[in-house]
CSV table of C-alpha atoms in Angstrom, one decimal:
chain,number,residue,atom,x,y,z
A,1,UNK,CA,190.8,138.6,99.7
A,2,UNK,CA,189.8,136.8,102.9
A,3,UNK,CA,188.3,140.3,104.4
A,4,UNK,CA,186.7,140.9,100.6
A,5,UNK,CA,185.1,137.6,100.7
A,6,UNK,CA,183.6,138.2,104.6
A,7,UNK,CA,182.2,141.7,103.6
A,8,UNK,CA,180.6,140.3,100.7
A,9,UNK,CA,179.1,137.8,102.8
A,10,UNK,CA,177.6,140.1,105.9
A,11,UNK,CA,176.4,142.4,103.0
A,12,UNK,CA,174.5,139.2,101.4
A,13,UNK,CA,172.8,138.5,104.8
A,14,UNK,CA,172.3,142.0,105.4
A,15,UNK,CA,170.0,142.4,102.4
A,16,UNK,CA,168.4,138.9,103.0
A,17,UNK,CA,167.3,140.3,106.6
A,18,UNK,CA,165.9,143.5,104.7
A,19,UNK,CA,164.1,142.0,102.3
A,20,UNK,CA,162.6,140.0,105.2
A,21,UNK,CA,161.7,142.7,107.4
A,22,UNK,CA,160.3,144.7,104.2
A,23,UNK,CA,158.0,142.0,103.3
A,24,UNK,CA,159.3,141.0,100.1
A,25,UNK,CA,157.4,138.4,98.1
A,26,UNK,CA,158.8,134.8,99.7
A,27,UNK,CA,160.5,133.8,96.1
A,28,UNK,CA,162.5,137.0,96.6
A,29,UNK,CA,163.9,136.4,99.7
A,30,UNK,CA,164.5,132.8,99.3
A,31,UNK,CA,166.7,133.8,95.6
A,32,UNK,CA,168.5,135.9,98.3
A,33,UNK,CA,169.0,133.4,100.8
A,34,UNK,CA,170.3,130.9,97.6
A,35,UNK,CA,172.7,133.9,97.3
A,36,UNK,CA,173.5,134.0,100.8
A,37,UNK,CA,174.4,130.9,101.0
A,38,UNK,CA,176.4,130.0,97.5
A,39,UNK,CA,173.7,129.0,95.5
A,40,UNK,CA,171.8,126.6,98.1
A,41,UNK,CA,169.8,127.7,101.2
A,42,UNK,CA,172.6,126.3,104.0
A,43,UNK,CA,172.1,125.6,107.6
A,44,UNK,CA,174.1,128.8,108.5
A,45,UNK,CA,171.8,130.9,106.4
A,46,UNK,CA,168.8,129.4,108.0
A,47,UNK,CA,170.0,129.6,111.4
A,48,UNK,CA,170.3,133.5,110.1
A,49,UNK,CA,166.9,133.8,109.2
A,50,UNK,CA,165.4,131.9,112.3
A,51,UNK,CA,167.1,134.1,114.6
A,52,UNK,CA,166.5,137.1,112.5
A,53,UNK,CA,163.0,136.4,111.8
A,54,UNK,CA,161.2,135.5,115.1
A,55,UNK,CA,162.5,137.6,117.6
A,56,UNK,CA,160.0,140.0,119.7
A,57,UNK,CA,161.6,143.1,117.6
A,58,UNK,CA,160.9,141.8,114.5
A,59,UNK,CA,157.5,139.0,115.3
A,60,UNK,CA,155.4,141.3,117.6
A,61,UNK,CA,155.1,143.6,114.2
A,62,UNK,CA,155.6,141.1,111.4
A,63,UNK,CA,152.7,139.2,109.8
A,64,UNK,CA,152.3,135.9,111.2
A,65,UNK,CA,151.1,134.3,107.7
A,66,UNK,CA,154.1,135.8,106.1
A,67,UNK,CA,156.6,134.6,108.6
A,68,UNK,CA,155.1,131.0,108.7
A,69,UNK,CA,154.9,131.0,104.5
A,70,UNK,CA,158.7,131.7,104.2
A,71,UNK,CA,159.5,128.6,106.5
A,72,UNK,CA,157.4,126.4,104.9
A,73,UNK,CA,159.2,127.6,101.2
A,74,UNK,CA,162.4,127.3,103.0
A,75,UNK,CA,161.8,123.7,104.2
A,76,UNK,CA,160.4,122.3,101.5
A,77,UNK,CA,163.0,123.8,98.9
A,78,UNK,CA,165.7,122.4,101.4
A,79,UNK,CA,164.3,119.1,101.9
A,80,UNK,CA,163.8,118.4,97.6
A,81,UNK,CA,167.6,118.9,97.2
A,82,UNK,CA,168.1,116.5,100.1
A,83,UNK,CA,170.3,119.0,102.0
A,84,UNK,CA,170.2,119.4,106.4
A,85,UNK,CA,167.0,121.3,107.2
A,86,UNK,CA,168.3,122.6,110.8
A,87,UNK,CA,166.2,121.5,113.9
A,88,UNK,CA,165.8,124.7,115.2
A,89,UNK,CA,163.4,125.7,111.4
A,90,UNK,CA,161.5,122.2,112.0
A,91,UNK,CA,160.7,123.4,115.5
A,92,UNK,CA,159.7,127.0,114.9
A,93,UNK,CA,158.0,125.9,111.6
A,94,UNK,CA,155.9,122.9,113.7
A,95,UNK,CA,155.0,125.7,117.0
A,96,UNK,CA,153.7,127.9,114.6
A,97,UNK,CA,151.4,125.3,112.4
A,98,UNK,CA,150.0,124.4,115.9
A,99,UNK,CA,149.1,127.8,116.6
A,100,UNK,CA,147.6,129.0,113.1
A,101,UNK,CA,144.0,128.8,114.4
A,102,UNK,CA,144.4,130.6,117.2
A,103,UNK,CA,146.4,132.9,115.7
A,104,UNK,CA,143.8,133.9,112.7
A,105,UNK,CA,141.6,134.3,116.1
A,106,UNK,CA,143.7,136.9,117.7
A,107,UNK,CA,145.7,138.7,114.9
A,108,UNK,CA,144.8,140.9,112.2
A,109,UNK,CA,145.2,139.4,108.7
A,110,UNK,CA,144.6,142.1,106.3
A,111,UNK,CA,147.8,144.2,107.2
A,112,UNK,CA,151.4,143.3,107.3
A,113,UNK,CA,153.7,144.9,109.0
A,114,UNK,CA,157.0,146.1,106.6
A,115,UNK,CA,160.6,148.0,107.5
A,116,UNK,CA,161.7,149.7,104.5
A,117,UNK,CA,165.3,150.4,105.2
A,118,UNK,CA,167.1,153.2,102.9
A,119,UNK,CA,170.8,152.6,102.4
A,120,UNK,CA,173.2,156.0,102.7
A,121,UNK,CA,174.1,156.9,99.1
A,122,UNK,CA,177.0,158.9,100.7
A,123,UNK,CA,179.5,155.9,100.5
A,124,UNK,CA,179.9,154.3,96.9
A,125,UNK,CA,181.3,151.1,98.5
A,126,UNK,CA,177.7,149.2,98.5
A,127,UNK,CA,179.3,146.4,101.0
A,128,UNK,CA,179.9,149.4,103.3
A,129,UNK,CA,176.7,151.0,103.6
A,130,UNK,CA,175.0,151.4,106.8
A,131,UNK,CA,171.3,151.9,107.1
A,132,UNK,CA,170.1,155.9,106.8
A,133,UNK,CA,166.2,155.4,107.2
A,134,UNK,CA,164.1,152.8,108.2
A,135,UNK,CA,160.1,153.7,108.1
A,136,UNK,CA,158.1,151.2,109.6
A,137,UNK,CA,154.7,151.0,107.9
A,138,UNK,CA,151.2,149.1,108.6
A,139,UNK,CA,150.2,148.3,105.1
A,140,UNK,CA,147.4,146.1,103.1
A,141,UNK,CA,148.0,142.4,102.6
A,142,UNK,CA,144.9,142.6,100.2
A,143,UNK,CA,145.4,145.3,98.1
A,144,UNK,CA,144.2,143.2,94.9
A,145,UNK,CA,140.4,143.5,96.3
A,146,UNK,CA,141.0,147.3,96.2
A,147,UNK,CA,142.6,148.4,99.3
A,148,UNK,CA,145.4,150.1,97.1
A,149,UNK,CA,145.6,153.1,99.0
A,150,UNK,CA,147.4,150.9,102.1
A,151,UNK,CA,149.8,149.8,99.6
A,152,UNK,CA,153.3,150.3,98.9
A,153,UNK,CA,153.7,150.7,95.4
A,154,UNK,CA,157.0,151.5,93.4
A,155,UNK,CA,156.3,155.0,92.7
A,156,UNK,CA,156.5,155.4,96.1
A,157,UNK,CA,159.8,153.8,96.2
A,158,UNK,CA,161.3,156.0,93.8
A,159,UNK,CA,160.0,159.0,95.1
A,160,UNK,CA,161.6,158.3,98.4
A,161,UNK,CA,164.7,157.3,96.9
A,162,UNK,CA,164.4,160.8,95.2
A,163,UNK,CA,163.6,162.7,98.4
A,164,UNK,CA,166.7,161.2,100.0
A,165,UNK,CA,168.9,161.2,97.2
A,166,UNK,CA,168.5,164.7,96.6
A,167,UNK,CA,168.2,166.3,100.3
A,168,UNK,CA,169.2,169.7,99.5
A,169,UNK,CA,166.2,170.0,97.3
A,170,UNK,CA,163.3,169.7,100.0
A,171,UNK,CA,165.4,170.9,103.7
A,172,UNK,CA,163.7,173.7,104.9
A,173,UNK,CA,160.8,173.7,102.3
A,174,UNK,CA,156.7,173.2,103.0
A,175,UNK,CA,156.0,169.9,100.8
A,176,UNK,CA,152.4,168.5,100.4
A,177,UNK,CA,151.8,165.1,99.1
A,178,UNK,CA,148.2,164.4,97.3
A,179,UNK,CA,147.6,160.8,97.8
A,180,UNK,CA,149.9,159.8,100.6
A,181,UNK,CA,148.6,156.3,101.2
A,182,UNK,CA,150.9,154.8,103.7
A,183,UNK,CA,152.7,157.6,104.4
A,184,UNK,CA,156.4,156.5,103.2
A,185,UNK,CA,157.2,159.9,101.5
A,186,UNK,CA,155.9,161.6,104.5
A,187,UNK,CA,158.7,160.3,106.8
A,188,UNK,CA,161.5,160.8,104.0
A,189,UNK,CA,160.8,164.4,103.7
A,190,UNK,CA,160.7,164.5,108.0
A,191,UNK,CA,164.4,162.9,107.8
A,192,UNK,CA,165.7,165.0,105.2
A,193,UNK,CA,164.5,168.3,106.9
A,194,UNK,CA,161.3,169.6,105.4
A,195,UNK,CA,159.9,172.5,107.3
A,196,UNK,CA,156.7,171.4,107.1
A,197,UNK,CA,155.1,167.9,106.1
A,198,UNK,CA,151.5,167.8,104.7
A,199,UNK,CA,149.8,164.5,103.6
A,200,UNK,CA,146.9,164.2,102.2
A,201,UNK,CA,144.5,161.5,101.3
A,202,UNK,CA,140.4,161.0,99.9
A,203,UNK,CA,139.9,157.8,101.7
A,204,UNK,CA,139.1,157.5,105.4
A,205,UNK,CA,140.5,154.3,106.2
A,206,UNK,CA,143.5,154.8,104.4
A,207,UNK,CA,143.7,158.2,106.2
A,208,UNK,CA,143.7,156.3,109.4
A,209,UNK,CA,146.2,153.9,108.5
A,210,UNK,CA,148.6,156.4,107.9
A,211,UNK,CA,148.3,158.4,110.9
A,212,UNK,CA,149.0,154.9,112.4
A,213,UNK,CA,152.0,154.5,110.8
A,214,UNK,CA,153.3,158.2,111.4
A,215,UNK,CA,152.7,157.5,115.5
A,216,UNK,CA,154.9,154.0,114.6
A,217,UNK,CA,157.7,156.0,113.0
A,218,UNK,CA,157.4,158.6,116.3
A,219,UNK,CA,156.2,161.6,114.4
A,220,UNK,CA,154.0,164.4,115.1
A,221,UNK,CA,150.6,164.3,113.2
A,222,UNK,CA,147.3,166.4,113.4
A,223,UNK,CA,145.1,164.5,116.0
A,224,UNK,CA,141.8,166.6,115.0
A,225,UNK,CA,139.5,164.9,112.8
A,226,UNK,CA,138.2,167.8,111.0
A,227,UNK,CA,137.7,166.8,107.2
A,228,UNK,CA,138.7,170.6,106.4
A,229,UNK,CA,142.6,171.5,105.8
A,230,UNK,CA,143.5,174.1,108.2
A,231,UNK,CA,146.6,175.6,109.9
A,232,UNK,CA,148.7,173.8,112.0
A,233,UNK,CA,151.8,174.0,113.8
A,234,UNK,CA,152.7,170.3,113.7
A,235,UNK,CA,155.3,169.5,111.3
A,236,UNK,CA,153.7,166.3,110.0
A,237,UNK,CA,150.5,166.6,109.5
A,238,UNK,CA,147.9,164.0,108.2
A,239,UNK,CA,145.0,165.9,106.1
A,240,UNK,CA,141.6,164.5,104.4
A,241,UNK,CA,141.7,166.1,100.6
A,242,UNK,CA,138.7,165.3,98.5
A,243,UNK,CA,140.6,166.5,94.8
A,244,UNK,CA,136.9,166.3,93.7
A,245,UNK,CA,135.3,168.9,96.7
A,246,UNK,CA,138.2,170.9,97.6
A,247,UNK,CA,138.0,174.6,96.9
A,248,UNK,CA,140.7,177.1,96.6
A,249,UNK,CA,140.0,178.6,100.1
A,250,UNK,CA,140.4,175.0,101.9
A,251,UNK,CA,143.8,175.1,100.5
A,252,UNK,CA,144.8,178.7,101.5
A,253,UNK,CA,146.1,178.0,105.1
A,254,UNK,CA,148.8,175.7,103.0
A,255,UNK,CA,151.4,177.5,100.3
A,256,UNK,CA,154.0,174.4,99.6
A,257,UNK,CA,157.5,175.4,97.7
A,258,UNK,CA,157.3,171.4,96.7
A,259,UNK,CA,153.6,168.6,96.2
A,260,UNK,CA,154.5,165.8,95.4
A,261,UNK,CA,152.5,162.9,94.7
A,262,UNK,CA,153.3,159.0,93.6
A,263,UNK,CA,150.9,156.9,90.8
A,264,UNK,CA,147.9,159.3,91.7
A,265,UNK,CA,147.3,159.2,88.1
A,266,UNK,CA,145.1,155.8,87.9
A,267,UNK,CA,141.8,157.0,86.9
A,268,UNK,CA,141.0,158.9,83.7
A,269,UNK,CA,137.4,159.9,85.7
A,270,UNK,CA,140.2,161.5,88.8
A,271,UNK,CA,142.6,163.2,86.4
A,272,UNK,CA,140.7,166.8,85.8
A,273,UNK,CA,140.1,166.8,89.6
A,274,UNK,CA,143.7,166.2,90.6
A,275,UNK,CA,144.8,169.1,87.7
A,276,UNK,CA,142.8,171.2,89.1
A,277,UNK,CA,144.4,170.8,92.2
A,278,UNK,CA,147.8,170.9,90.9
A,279,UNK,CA,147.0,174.4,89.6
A,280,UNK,CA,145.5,175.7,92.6
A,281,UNK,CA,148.2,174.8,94.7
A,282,UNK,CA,150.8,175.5,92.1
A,283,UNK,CA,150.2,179.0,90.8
A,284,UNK,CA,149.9,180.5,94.1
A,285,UNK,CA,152.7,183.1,95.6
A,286,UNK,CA,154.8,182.4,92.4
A,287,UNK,CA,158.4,184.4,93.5
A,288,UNK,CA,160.5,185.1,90.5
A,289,UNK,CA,163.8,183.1,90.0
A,290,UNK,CA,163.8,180.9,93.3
A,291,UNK,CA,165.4,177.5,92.9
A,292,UNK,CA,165.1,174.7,95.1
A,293,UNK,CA,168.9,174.0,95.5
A,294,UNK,CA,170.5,172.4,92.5
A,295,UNK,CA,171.9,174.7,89.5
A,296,UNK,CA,171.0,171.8,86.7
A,297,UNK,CA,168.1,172.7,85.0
A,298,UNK,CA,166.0,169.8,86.0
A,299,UNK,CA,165.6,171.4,89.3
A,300,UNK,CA,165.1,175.0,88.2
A,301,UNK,CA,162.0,176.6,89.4
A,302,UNK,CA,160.6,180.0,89.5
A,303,UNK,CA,157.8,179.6,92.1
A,304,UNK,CA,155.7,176.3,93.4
A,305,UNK,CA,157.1,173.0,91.6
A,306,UNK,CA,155.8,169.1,91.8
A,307,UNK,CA,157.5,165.6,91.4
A,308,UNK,CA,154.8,163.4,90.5
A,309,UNK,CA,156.6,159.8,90.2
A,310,UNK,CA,154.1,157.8,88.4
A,311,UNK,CA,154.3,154.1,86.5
A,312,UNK,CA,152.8,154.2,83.1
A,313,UNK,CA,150.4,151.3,83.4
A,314,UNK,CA,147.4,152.6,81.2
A,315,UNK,CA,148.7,154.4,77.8
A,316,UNK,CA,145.1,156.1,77.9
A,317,UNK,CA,145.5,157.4,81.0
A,318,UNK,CA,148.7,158.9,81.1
A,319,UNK,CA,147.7,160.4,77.7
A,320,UNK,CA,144.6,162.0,79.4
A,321,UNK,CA,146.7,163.9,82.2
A,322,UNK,CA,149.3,165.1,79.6
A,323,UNK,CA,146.6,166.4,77.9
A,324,UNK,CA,144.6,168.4,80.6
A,325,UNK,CA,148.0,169.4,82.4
A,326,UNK,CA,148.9,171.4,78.9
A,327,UNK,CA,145.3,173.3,78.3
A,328,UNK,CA,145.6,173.9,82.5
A,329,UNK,CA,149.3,175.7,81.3
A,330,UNK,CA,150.9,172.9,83.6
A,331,UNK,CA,154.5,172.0,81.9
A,332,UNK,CA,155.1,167.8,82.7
A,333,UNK,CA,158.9,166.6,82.1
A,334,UNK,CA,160.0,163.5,82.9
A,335,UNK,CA,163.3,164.0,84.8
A,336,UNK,CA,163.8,159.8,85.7
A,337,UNK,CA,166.6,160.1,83.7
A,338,UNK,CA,168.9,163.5,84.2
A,339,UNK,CA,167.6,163.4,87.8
A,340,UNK,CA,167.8,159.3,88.7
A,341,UNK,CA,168.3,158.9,92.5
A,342,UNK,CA,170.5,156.6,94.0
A,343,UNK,CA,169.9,153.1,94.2
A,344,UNK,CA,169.0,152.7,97.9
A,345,UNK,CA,167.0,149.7,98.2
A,346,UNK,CA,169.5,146.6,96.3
A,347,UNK,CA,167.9,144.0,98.4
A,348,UNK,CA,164.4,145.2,97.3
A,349,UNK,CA,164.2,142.4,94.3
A,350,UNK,CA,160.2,142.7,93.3
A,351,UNK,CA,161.0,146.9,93.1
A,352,UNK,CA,161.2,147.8,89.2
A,353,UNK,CA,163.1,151.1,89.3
A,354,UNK,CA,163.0,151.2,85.8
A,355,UNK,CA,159.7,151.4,84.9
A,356,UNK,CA,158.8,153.9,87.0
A,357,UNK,CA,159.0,158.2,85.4
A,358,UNK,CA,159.6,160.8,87.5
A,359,UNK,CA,157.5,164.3,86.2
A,360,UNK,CA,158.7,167.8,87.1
A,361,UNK,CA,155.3,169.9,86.8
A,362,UNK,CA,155.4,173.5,87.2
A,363,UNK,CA,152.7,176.2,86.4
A,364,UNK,CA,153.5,178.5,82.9
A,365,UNK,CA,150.6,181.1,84.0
């Protein structure tokens, strides 16, 4: 019982120190801490967090604002239920405070650095998991004032928890993503064995963002900065894709077995432009009664096949894709269900798994 009740324990603070490094929103990591700790934010669990939360590894890449927010929750929640707020907090806390102007001098403030850490699914003892894949990522701290494309949204999430859930399905294959944002998917499908990794974006500076963050993650990108899609031999490969301006030829350097994409589906104006490039890049080189690895019927396939995960925030809009998908002879099924991946990300509160569907599109012409 004794070694139950320690397990439990390191698994607690493990998942408090991922949801830190991940940037989870502050009343998420302080409901783990309370969990960490028995129900109350203790001066072992705060000593946890101060040594887990400014040291180079982790400060030199985390937000400063972010950091600094969590100690001030911490402090204040600590000090209301007249518990010991530990010295070691006040001081870091107080250092910091001194240093906020200089610091909104010297360091960027629209970005925030996250480590999204994928648990191994291959071990159904949770407490025993170790960490398979951690991506670090550069992404928007303003995303609200439309900087959504350096976001990490839960589509994303799920689509990555796919990827790595279901590995078999995308080794060896050429995957292109259409709307690759920060690039998370991107370093899945590298871990999982893709032969070849294209991602794709319309915006410039989001484009540059995620080369960024494939150079943090140590992968090999396309350094030209041609705006047309052409051959490579790099396996990753950051692309500019205007669904809007591309033209069949731009894309015939590239014949993916697998596109995927994650909540690209967010404009009713951008949905005939991103069908059309489903099509395109979909009917090409169909080869009769290929499968990508699985013998259940959700992952059947006779040629080119997509996973679009996608959260249905706009009725409208979703109802306009379905729509132009069937007269383009594009079959959509939602596979969330028969194909759910593992749960990889329990310390991840804010992340809604269950809102988000997960389409299987594949061309009928």
């Amino acid at each position: 019982m004794a070694g139950a009740a320690a397990q439990d324990a390191a698994e607690q603070l493990l998942h408090l120190k991922l949801a830190f490094l991940a940037g989870e929103p502050p009343a998420c990591v302080l409901a783990l801490a309370r969990k960490a700790g028995g129900g109350s934010i203790t001066p072992h669990v705060q000593n946890f967090l101060l040594e887990n939360c400014t040291g180079t590894n982790v400060d030199g890449r985390q937000n400063f604002t972010y950091t600094t927010t969590i100690f001030k929750r911490i402090i204040s929640e600590v000090e209301l239920s007249s518990s010991t707020v530990i010295d070691g907090l006040y001081e870091e806390f107080a250092q910091r405070m001194l240093s906020k102007a200089k610091d909104s001098l010297l360091n960027k403030t629209d970005h925030i650095y996250k480590e999204i850490s994928f648990l191994s699914s291959t071990n159904d003892d949770v407490s025993s998991r170790l960490i398979s894949v951690v991506a670090r990522l550069s992404c928007s701290s303003n995303m609200l004032e439309g900087d959504t494309g350096c976001s990490l949204w839960p589509s994303s999430l799920f689509l990555s928890e796919f990827i790595l859930s279901y590995p078999e399905i995308f080794s060896t294959k050429c995957c292109f993503e259409l709307g690759s944002g920060v690039g998370l998917v991107g370093i899945c499908l590298n871990y999982v064995g893709a032969s070849k990794v294209i991602l794709t974006d319309g915006d410039t500076s989001t484009l540059t963002n995620m080369k960024e963050n494939m150079e943090l993650n140590n992968l090999c990108i396309e350094q030209e900065h041609s705006e047309v899609l052409k051959e490579s031999k790099n396996k990753v490969e950051c692309k500019y894709l205007s669904w809007e301006h591309v033209s069949e030829s731009d894309l015939w350097g590239y014949q993916p077995d697998i596109v995927l994409g994650a909540d690209i589906m967010y404009d009713p104006v951008c949905v005939p432009h991103l069908v059309r490039v489903l099509s395109m890049l979909l009917r090409r080189n169909r080869s009769q009664g290929e499968n990508n690895g699985k013998s259940g019927d959700e992952f059947q396939t006779e040629g080119p096949v997509a996973y679009i995960a996608t959260v249905v925030r706009n009725a409208e809009t979703f109802n306009c894709f379905a729509k132009a998908a069937a007269d383009a002879k594009l079959s959509a099924i939602n596979i969330a269900s028969s194909a759910a991946p593992s749960n990889l990300l329990p310390y991840m509160l804010s992340y809604d798994r269950s809102s988000v569907q997960l389409l299987k599109i594949t061309s009928l012409s």
